[in-house]
Amino acid sequence: MREIINDCADWQWNVNSWSKQDSPAAAINHFLARQHVRATEHSDRPFAWLCYGQRGDAAAVAAYRACRDSMGDEGLFREVLKAHGHRKPDLEEAAVHLEWQAHNHPLSLTTGWEAWQAGAGGAVQAMFQILLGQSHNGSACQLYRACFDENLAAFFDVVSVHVTQLKMGGHDHPYLHGATPNASVLRDQVPTAADDRTSRGGN
């Protein structure tokens, strides 16, 4: 089952842009939105969105359903976020992309790190936010997913380095200097050096 999901979900990621309803991103975004508002009705909708992208492949839909039955929606979407086909993990290469991401999409790192700090229940959101910062780059996303699958904790150790640099001003980004609208958002979402928790107070 896991091999089928790995191949099918990787295909689904690679052939659909993030803005298409066929993409796993649409299903995961729907799942996370429902979690955020604690919705209880129509609980099968995120799953239906995911299966819509595989509507021509009965084996893929059956594998998704079997995974959901045994692991629940969150377990299924964790597997989908780790689907990488035959791409080999390379944390050093991923670190290069994370460096770019820290300069160009820093909020994807800080929000991903915040979700990761929340524990196992935040893993889906953490991975999704990190991928979101590379949504324009399918190759980088596939590489990240391969690294997620190999060692998720090690990947977020690298993320934490960049979050710390952002907090300490090591990345020269205009958000950190108040040069863009809502500049405080970045500072407020970076965990503090003192307690590693998210600070939402004013600076």
Coordinates of C-alpha atoms in Angstrom, one line a residue:
M1 CA 0.0 0.0 0.0
R2 CA 2.7 2.5 0.9
E3 CA 4.6 1.9 -2.3
I4 CA 1.4 2.6 -4.3
I5 CA 0.8 5.8 -2.4
N6 CA 4.4 6.8 -2.9
D7 CA 4.2 6.4 -6.6
C8 CA 0.7 7.7 -7.2
A9 CA 0.9 10.7 -4.9
D10 CA 4.3 11.7 -6.3
W11 CA 2.8 11.5 -9.8
Q12 CA -0.2 13.6 -8.6
W13 CA 2.2 16.3 -7.1
N14 CA 4.3 16.4 -10.2
V15 CA 1.6 16.7 -12.9
N16 CA -0.6 19.3 -11.2
S17 CA 0.2 22.9 -10.2
W18 CA -0.6 23.9 -6.7
S19 CA -3.5 26.0 -7.9
K20 CA -5.3 23.0 -9.5
Q21 CA -8.0 21.1 -7.6
D22 CA -6.3 17.9 -8.8
S23 CA -3.2 18.7 -6.8
P24 CA -2.7 17.1 -3.3
A25 CA -2.1 20.6 -2.1
A26 CA -5.8 21.4 -2.6
A27 CA -6.9 18.4 -0.4
I28 CA -4.3 19.1 2.3
N29 CA -5.2 22.8 2.4
H30 CA -8.8 21.8 2.8
F31 CA -7.9 19.4 5.6
L32 CA -5.8 22.0 7.4
A33 CA -8.6 24.6 7.1
R34 CA -11.1 22.2 8.6
Q35 CA -8.7 21.5 11.5
H36 CA -8.2 25.2 12.1
V37 CA -12.0 25.8 12.5
R38 CA -12.6 22.4 14.1
A39 CA -15.2 21.5 11.5
T40 CA -17.1 18.3 12.1
E41 CA -19.5 18.2 9.1
H42 CA -18.5 16.7 5.7
S43 CA -15.4 15.1 7.1
D44 CA -14.8 13.2 3.9
R45 CA -14.3 16.3 1.8
P46 CA -10.5 16.5 2.0
F47 CA -10.3 12.8 1.1
A48 CA -12.7 13.3 -1.8
W49 CA -10.5 16.2 -3.1
L50 CA -7.4 13.9 -2.9
C51 CA -9.2 11.1 -4.8
Y52 CA -10.4 13.5 -7.4
G53 CA -6.9 13.9 -8.6
Q54 CA -6.8 10.1 -9.1
R55 CA -10.3 9.7 -10.5
G56 CA -8.9 7.6 -13.5
D57 CA -6.9 5.2 -11.3
A58 CA -8.9 2.9 -9.2
A59 CA -5.8 1.3 -7.6
A60 CA -4.6 4.6 -6.3
V61 CA -8.0 5.5 -4.9
A62 CA -8.2 2.1 -3.2
A63 CA -4.7 2.6 -1.7
Y64 CA -5.7 6.0 -0.4
R65 CA -8.8 4.6 1.1
A66 CA -7.0 1.7 2.8
C67 CA -4.4 4.1 4.3
R68 CA -7.2 6.4 5.5
D69 CA -9.1 3.5 7.1
S70 CA -5.9 2.4 9.0
M71 CA -4.3 5.7 9.8
G72 CA -7.0 8.3 9.5
D73 CA -6.9 11.5 7.4
E74 CA -3.9 12.9 9.2
G75 CA -1.9 9.7 8.6
L76 CA -2.9 9.6 5.0
F77 CA -1.8 13.2 4.3
R78 CA 1.5 12.6 6.1
E79 CA 2.1 9.8 3.7
V80 CA 1.1 12.0 0.7
L81 CA 3.5 14.7 1.9
K82 CA 6.3 12.2 2.0
A83 CA 5.6 10.7 -1.5
H84 CA 8.7 11.2 -3.7
G85 CA 8.7 8.4 -6.2
H86 CA 12.3 7.3 -6.9
R87 CA 13.9 10.6 -5.9
K88 CA 16.8 10.1 -3.5
P89 CA 17.0 12.3 -0.4
D90 CA 19.9 14.7 -0.2
L91 CA 19.8 17.0 2.8
E92 CA 22.8 19.0 1.6
E93 CA 21.0 19.8 -1.6
A94 CA 17.8 20.6 0.3
A95 CA 19.8 23.0 2.5
V96 CA 20.7 25.0 -0.6
H97 CA 17.0 25.4 -1.4
L98 CA 16.2 26.3 2.2
E99 CA 18.9 29.0 2.0
W100 CA 17.1 30.5 -1.0
Q101 CA 13.8 30.1 0.8
A102 CA 15.0 31.9 3.9
H103 CA 15.7 35.0 1.7
N104 CA 12.6 34.8 -0.5
H105 CA 9.9 33.1 1.5
P106 CA 10.9 33.4 5.1
L107 CA 7.4 33.0 6.5
S108 CA 7.1 29.6 5.0
L109 CA 10.0 28.6 7.2
T110 CA 8.9 30.3 10.4
T111 CA 5.3 29.0 10.1
G112 CA 6.5 25.6 9.3
W113 CA 8.9 25.6 12.3
E114 CA 6.1 26.8 14.6
A115 CA 3.9 23.9 13.5
W116 CA 6.8 21.5 13.9
Q117 CA 7.3 22.7 17.5
A118 CA 3.7 21.9 18.2
G119 CA 4.5 18.2 18.1
A120 CA 3.3 15.2 16.1
G121 CA -0.1 16.8 15.6
G122 CA 1.5 19.6 13.6
A123 CA 3.5 17.5 11.2
V124 CA 1.2 17.8 8.3
Q125 CA 1.0 21.6 8.6
A126 CA 4.7 21.8 9.1
M127 CA 5.6 19.9 6.0
F128 CA 2.9 21.7 3.9
Q129 CA 4.2 25.1 4.9
I130 CA 7.7 24.3 4.0
L131 CA 6.6 22.9 0.6
L132 CA 4.5 26.0 0.1
G133 CA 7.6 28.1 0.0
Q134 CA 8.8 26.1 -3.0
S135 CA 5.5 25.7 -4.7
H136 CA 6.9 27.2 -7.9
N137 CA 9.7 24.6 -8.0
G138 CA 8.5 21.0 -8.4
S139 CA 12.0 19.5 -8.3
A140 CA 12.7 21.2 -4.9
C141 CA 9.4 20.0 -3.5
Q142 CA 10.1 16.4 -4.6
L143 CA 13.5 16.6 -3.0
Y144 CA 12.0 17.9 0.3
R145 CA 9.4 15.1 0.3
A146 CA 12.2 12.6 -0.1
C147 CA 14.0 14.1 2.8
F148 CA 10.8 14.2 4.9
D149 CA 10.4 10.5 4.3
E150 CA 14.0 9.6 5.2
N151 CA 14.3 11.7 8.4
L152 CA 11.8 14.4 9.1
A153 CA 13.5 15.5 12.3
A154 CA 16.9 16.0 10.6
F155 CA 15.2 18.1 7.9
F156 CA 13.7 20.4 10.5
D157 CA 17.0 20.7 12.3
V158 CA 18.2 22.5 9.1
V159 CA 15.1 24.6 9.1
S160 CA 15.8 25.6 12.7
V161 CA 19.2 27.0 11.7
H162 CA 17.5 29.4 9.3
V163 CA 14.8 30.4 11.8
T164 CA 17.5 31.2 14.3
Q165 CA 19.4 33.3 11.8
L166 CA 16.2 35.1 10.9
K167 CA 15.5 35.8 14.5
M168 CA 19.1 37.1 15.1
G169 CA 19.1 39.1 11.9
G170 CA 21.6 36.8 10.1
H171 CA 19.5 36.9 6.9
D172 CA 19.2 40.4 5.6
H173 CA 15.6 40.4 4.6
P174 CA 13.4 43.6 4.4
Y175 CA 10.7 42.0 6.6
L176 CA 13.2 42.2 9.5
H177 CA 13.7 45.9 9.0
G178 CA 10.0 46.9 8.7
A179 CA 10.5 47.8 5.1
T180 CA 7.4 46.0 3.8
P181 CA 3.7 46.0 4.9
N182 CA 3.0 43.8 7.9
A183 CA 6.7 43.5 8.6
S184 CA 6.0 42.6 12.2
V185 CA 4.4 39.3 11.2
L186 CA 7.7 37.6 10.5
R187 CA 9.2 38.8 13.8
D188 CA 6.2 37.7 15.7
Q189 CA 6.2 34.2 14.3
V190 CA 9.8 33.4 14.9
P191 CA 10.4 31.4 18.1
T192 CA 12.3 33.3 20.7
A193 CA 15.9 32.4 21.4
A194 CA 15.1 32.3 25.2
D195 CA 12.3 29.7 25.3
D196 CA 12.0 28.3 21.7
R197 CA 8.3 29.2 21.8
T198 CA 6.5 31.4 19.4
S199 CA 6.3 35.0 20.5
R200 CA 3.3 37.0 19.4
G201 CA 3.9 40.1 21.4
G202 CA 5.2 43.3 20.1
N203 CA 9.0 43.9 19.7

